[in-house]
XYZ file of C-alpha atoms in Angstrom:
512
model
C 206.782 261.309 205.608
C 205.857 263.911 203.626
C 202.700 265.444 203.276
C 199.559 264.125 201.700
C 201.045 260.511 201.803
C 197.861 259.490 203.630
C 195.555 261.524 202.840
C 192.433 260.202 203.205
C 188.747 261.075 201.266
C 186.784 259.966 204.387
C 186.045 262.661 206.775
C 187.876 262.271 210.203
C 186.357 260.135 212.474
C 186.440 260.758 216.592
C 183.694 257.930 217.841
C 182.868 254.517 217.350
C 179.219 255.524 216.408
C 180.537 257.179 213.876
C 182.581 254.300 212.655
C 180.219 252.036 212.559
C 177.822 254.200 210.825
C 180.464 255.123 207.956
C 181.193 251.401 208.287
C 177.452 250.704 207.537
C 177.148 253.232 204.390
C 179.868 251.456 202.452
C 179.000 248.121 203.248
C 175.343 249.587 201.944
C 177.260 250.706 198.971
C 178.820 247.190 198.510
C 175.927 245.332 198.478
C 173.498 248.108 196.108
C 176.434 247.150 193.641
C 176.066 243.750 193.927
C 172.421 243.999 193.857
C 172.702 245.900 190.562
C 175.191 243.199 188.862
C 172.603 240.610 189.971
C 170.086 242.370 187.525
C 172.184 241.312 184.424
C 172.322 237.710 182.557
C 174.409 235.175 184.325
C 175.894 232.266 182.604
C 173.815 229.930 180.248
C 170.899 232.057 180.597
C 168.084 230.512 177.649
C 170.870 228.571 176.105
C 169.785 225.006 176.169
C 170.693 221.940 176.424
C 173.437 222.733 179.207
C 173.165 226.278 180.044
C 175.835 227.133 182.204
C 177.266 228.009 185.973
C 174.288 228.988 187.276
C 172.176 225.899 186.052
C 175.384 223.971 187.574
C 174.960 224.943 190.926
C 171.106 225.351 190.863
C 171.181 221.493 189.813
C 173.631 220.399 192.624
C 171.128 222.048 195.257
C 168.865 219.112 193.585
C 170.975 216.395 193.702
C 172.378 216.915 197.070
C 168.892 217.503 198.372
C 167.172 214.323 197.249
C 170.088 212.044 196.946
C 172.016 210.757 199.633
C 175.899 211.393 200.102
C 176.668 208.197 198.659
C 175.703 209.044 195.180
C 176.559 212.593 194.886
C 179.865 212.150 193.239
C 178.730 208.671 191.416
C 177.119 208.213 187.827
C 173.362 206.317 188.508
C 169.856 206.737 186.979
C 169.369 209.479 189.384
C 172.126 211.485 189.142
C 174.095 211.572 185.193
C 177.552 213.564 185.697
C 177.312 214.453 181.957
C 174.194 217.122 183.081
C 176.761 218.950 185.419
C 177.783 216.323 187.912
C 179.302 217.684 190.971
C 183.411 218.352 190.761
C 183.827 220.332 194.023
C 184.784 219.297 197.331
C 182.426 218.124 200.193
C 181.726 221.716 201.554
C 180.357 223.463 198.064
C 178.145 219.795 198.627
C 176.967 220.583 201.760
C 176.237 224.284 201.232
C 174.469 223.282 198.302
C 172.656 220.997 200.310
C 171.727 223.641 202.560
C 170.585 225.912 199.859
C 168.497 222.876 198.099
C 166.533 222.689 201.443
C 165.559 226.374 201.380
C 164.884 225.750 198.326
C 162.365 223.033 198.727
C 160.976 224.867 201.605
C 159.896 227.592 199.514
C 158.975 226.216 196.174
C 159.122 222.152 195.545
C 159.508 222.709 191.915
C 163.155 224.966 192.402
C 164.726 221.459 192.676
C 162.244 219.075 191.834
C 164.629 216.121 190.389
C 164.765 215.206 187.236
C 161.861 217.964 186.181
C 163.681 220.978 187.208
C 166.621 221.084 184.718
C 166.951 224.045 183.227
C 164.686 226.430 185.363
C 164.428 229.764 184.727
C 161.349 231.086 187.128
C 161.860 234.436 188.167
C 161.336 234.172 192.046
C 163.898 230.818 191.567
C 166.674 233.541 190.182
C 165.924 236.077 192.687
C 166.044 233.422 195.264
C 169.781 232.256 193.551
C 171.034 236.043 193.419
C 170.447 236.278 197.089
C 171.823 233.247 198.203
C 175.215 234.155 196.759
C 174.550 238.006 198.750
C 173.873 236.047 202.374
C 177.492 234.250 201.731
C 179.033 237.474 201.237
C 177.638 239.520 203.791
C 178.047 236.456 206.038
C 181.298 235.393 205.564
C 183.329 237.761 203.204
C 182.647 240.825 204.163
C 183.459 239.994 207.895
C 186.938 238.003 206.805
C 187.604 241.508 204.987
C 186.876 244.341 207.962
C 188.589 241.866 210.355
C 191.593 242.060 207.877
C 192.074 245.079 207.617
C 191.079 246.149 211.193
C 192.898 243.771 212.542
C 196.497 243.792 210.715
C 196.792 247.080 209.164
C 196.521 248.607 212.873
C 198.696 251.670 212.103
C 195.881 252.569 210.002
C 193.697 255.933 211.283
C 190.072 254.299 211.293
C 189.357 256.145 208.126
C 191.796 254.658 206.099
C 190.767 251.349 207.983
C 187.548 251.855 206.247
C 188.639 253.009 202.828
C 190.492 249.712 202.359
C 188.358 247.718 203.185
C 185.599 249.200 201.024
C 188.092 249.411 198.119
C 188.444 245.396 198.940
C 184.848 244.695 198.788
C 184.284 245.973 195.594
C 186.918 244.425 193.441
C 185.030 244.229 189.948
C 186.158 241.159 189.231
C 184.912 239.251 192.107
C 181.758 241.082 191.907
C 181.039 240.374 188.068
C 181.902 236.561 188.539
C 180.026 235.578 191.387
C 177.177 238.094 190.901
C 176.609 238.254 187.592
C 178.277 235.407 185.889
C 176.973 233.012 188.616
C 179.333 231.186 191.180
C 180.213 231.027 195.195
C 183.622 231.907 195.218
C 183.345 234.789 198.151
C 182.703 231.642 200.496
C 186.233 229.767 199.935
C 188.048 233.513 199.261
C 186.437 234.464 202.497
C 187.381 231.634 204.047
C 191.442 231.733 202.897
C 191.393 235.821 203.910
C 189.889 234.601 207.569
C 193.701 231.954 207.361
C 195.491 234.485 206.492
C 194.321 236.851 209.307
C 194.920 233.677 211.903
C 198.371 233.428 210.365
C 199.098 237.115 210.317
C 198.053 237.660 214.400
C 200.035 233.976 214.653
C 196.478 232.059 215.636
C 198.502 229.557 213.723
C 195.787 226.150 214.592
C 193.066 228.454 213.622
C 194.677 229.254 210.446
C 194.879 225.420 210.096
C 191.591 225.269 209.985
C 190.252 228.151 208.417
C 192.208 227.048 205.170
C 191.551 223.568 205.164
C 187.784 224.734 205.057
C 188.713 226.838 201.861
C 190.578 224.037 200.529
C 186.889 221.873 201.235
C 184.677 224.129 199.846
C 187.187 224.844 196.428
C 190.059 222.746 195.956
C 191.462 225.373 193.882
C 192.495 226.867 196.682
C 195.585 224.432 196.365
C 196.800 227.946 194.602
C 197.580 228.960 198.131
C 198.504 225.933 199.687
C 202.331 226.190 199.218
C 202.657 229.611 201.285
C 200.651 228.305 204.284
C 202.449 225.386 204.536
C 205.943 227.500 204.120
C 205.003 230.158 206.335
C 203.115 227.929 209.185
C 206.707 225.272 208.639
C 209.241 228.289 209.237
C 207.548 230.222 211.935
C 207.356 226.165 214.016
C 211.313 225.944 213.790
C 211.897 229.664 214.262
C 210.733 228.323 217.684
C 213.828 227.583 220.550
C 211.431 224.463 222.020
C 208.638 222.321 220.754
C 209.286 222.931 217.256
C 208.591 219.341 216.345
C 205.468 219.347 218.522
C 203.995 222.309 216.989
C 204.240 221.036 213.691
C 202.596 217.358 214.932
C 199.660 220.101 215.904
C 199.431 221.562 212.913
C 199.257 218.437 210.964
C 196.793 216.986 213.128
C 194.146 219.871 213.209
C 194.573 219.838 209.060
C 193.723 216.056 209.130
C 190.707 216.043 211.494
C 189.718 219.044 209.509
C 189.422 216.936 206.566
C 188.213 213.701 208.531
C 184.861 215.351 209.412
C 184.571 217.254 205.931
C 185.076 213.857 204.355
C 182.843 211.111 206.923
C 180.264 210.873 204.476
C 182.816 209.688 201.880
C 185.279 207.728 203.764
C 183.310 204.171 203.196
C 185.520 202.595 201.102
C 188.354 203.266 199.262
C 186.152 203.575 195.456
C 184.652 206.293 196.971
C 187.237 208.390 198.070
C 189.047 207.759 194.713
C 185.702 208.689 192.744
C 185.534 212.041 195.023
C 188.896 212.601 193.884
C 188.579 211.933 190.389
C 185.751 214.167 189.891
C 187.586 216.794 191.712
C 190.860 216.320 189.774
C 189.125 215.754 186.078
C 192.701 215.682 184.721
C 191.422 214.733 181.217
C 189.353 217.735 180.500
C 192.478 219.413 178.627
C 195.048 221.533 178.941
C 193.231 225.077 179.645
C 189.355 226.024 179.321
C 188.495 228.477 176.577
C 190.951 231.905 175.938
C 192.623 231.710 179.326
C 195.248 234.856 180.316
C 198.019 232.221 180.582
C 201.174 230.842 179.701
C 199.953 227.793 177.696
C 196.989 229.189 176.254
C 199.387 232.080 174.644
C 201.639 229.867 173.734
C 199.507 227.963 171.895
C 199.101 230.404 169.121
C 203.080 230.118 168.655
C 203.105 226.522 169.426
C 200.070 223.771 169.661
C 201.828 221.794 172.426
C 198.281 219.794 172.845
C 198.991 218.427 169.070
C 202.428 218.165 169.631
C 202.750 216.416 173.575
C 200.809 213.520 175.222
C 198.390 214.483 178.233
C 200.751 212.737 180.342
C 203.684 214.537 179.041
C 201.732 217.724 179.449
C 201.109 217.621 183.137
C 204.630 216.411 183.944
C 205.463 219.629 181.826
C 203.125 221.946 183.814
C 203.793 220.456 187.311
C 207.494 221.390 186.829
C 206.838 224.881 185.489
C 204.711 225.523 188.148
C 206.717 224.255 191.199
C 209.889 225.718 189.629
C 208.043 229.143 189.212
C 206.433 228.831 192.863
C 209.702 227.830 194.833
C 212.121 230.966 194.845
C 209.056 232.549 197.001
C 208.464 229.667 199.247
C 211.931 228.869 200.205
C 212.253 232.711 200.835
C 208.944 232.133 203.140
C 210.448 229.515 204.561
C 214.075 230.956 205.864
C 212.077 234.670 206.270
C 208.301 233.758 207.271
C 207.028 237.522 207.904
C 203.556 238.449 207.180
C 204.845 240.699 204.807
C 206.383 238.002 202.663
C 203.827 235.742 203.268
C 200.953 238.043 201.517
C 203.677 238.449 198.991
C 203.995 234.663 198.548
C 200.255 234.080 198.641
C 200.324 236.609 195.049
C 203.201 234.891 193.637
C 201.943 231.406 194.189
C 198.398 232.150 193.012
C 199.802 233.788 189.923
C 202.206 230.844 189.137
C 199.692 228.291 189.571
C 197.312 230.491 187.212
C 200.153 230.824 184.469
C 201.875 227.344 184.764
C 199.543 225.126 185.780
C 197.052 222.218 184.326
C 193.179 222.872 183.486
C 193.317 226.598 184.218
C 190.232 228.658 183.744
C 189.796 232.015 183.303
C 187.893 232.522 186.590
C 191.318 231.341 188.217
C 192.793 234.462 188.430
C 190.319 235.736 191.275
C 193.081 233.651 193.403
C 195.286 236.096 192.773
C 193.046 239.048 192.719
C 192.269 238.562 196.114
C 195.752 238.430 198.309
C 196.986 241.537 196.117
C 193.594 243.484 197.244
C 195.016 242.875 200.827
C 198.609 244.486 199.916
C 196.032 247.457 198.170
C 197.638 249.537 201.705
C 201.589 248.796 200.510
C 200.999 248.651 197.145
C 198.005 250.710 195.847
C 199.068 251.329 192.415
C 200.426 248.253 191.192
C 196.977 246.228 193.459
C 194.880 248.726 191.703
C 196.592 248.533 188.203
C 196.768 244.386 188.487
C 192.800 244.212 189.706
C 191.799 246.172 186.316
C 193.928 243.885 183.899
C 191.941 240.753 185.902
C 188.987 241.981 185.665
C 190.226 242.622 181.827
C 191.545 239.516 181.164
C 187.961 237.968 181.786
C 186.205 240.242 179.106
C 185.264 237.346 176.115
C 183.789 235.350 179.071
C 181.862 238.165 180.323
C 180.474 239.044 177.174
C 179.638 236.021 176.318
C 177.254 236.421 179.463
C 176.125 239.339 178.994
C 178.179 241.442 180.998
C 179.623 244.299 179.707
C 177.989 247.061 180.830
C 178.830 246.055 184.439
C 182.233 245.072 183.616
C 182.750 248.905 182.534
C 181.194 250.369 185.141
C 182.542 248.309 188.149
C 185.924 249.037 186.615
C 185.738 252.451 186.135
C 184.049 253.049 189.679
C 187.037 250.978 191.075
C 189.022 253.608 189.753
C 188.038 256.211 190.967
C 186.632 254.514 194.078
C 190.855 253.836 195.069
C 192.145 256.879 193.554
C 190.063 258.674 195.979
C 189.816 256.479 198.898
C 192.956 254.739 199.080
C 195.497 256.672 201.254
C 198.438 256.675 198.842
C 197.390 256.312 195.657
C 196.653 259.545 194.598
C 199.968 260.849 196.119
C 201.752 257.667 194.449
C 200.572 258.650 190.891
C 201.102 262.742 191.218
C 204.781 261.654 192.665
C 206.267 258.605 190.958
C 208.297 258.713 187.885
C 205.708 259.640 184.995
C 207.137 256.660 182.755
C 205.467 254.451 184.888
C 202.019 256.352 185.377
C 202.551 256.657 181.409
C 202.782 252.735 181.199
C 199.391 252.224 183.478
C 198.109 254.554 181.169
C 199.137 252.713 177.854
C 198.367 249.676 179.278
C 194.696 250.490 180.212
C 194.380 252.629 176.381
C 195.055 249.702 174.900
C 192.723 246.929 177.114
C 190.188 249.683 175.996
C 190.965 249.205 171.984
C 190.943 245.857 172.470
C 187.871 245.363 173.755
C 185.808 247.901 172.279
C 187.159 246.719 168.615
C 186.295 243.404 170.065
C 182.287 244.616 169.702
C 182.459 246.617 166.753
C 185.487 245.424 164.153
C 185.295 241.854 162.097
C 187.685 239.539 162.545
C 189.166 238.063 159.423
C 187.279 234.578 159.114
C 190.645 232.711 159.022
C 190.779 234.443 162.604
C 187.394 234.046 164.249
C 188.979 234.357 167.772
C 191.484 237.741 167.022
C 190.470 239.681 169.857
C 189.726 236.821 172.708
C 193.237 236.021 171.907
C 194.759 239.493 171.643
C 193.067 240.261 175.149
C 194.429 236.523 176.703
C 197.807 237.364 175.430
C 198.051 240.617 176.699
C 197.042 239.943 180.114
C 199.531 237.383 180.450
C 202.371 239.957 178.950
C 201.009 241.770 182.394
C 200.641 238.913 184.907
C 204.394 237.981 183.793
C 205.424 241.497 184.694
C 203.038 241.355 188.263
C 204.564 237.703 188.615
C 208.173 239.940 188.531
C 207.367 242.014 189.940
C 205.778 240.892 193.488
C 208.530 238.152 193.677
C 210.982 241.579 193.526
C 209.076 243.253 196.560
C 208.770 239.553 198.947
C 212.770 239.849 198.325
C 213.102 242.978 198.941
C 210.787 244.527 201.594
C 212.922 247.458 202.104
C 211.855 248.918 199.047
C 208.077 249.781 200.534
C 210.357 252.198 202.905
C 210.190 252.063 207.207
C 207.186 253.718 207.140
C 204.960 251.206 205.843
C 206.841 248.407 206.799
C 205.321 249.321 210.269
C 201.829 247.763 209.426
C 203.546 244.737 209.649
C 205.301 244.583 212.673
C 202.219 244.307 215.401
C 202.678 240.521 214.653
C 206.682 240.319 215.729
C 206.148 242.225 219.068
C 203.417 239.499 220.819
C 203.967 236.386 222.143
C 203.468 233.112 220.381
C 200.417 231.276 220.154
C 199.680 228.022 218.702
């Protein structure tokens, strides 16, 4: 290897004290960032009648709290789906039953029904902000050390450390969930805890682990397909009980599900309301200036003028599955961890650009599995977490986000080009076209959005920039779609020496 390849900016460690108390300082440093996104508008703030994400989930803590089970997904005097009715699966219900009783506990009036639509009391957004910082420090930030500590072994402890902080502050996770307003570190935490089970071959816990993602956000469908392919080919890689193992598999997924869904599982109507609100199939095509396929179509071809809805989904299904299955048939026949975090991009990014009802917040699907390749792949994982967080830019200024957009990104940047082992050797070694393209490609994100602020559109073009950033973040997820279906193919081309991080997984015996 030559020299400098892992460097690291962390001073060398030689004691567990001393891990845990560098450990400690960056998680500190996670969570002062967080703290300091929380400070800024999240969405809907003061814009009445609806508001936005934050009023969404403050109102489900309400309706969850004084309404039973039975009527959370149903339309009745007490609970109108047109005011935000819930769409998520029975976990974000429960959690937000959980929250509504804190809630109530502290302050009656936080989810007082009916009278508390639209509350904006200080204490009541300080109390919001930290909710969403107990379910990271709780659950994500755990599923993230645990990662790292535990799959990249061939890691020294400091570069153990450095990814995992570089993880943790991903600015696009951060300026969703912490500024704009939403829970999605619980079901991300969640999947990265699956993978981990998966990756050290804990294969029923994995079972679970995602079908408790899946509960909580059933967008994490996104990652279904590589679970199921990598969890199917390691079974009948097996020389006995192939068959068996897959019956266990199956099983733990379904009781899973079984005690996620009791409250529900009354009647048939109920189950298919659940399902319809999670599925809302008629809401349209994409949401908004989404980064993908569709929605940049669209300004080449209006396929929602020209196809039926039905015609549309039959359209996007196929797209999708055809886009998704060179990866999971690869999983399948070769079901290494390597190719499975691989798969877990690709999928993620085809269900993103392909797929039906897409929004823009989507994309943190993919943003997370290529954060835990940031060790193989540090420029391309740092280069596609900027265009995400990019790609998101009319949404966050709509909420009043901008100045911790910037400065997330840019610390990002500099956080990984310092603390990332390979990085800065990467960039001062590879081919200078490409840094030159990373370079380009970031130059113009910046025009874009800065002329975005400060030049007129024509008024025959009111949306110019949204769309000129949408389109060319897909140009790039295309390319990262490419491109990470390239590497799962070929993992030679990450070179022996970091093909070792994962190989702990081959060399211990099977567990189920």
């Amino acid at each position: 290897m030559a020299r400098g390849t892992e460097y690291s900016f962390l001073p060398k460690l030689s004691s567990k004290r001393e891990v845990f108390g560098l450990g400690a300082c960056l998680c500190l440093i996670a969570i002062l960032l967080r703290l300091g996104v929380a400070l800024h508008p999240y969405s809907g703030a003061g814009t009445p009648p609806m508001f936005g994400d934050f009023e969404a989930q403050r109102h489900w803590m309400e309706i969850t709290y004084h309404l039973s089970p039975s009527e959370w997904y149903f339309n009745t005097s007490n609970n109108n789906l047109s005011y935000w009715g819930l769409d998520y699966p029975p976990l974000t219900a429960y959690h937000s039953w959980i929250c509504g009783a804190i809630a109530h506990s502290i302050n009656p009036d936080w989810v007082s029904l009916h009278h508390s639509h639209g509350l904006e009391d200080y204490y009541h957004k300080l109390f919001m902000r930290y909710t969403v910082l107990v379910a990271d420090i709780l659950i994500y930030f755990p599923a993230i050390f645990v990662f790292v500590f535990g799959v990249y072994r061939s890691l020294s402890l400091e570069d153990k450390l450095s990814t995992a902080f570089i993880i943790l502050v991903t600015p696009s996770l951060l300026v969703i969930d912490h500024g704009h307003f939403q829970y999605n570190s619980i079901s991300l935490g969640l999947a990265v805890w699956a993978v981990l089970a998966s990756c050290t071959r804990h294969n029923l816990l994995s079972c679970i682990f995602f079908s408790l993602s899946l509960n909580y956000k059933q967008m994490e469908l996104y990652h279904s397909l590589p679970f199921f392919f990598f969890l199917l080919g390691k079974a009948l890689q097996q020389r006995e009980a192939r068959y068996l193992t897959i019956i266990k598999y199956g099983l733990c997924v379904i009781a899973t599900f079984l005690i996620c869904w009791l409250p529900f599982l009354s009647s048939i109507s109920s189950i298919q309301q659940v399902l319809h609100r999670l599925f809302p199939f008629s809401r349209g095509l994409y949401e908004d200036k989404v980064a993908n396929f569709w929605c940049s179509l669209s300004v080449l071809i209006k396929l929602k003028l020209l196809l039926s809805r039905g015609v549309l989904l039959q359209l996007c299904f196929w797209t999708t599955i055809l886009s998704i299955v060179p990866s999971a048939i690869n999983l399948l026949f070769y079901p290494t961890p390597y190719r499975f975090l691989h798969s877990l991009v690709n999928s993620a990014l085809s269900f993103f650009l392909f797929s039906f009802q897409v929004h823009e917040k989507s994309i943190l699907l993919a943003v997370i599995p290529v954060s835990l390749l940031a060790v193989v792949h540090p420029f391309v994982s740092t280069w596609f977490i900027l265009v995400a967080t990019f790609s998101m830019y009319p949404l966050l200024v709509k909420d009043g986000l901008v100045l911790p957009t910037w400065s997330l990104s840019l610390f990002f940047f500099l956080s990984s080009y310092l603390f990332l082992p390979r990085l800065s050797y990467k960039m001062h070694n590879q081919d200078r076209r490409i840094n030159l393209l990373f370079y380009v490609s970031m130059g113009l994100f910046f025009a874009l959005c800065i002329s975005s602020h400060f030049v007129t559109p024509p008024a025959r073009l009111p949306d110019l920039f949204p769309v000129l950033i949408s389109g060319f973040s897909c140009l790039h997820f295309l390319g990262f779609l490419v491109w990470f279906n390239y590497m799962q193919f070929m993992p030679q081309q990450i070179g022996h020496t970091y093909q070792k991080y994962f190989r702990l997984v081959h060399n211990k015996p099977h567990e189920n």
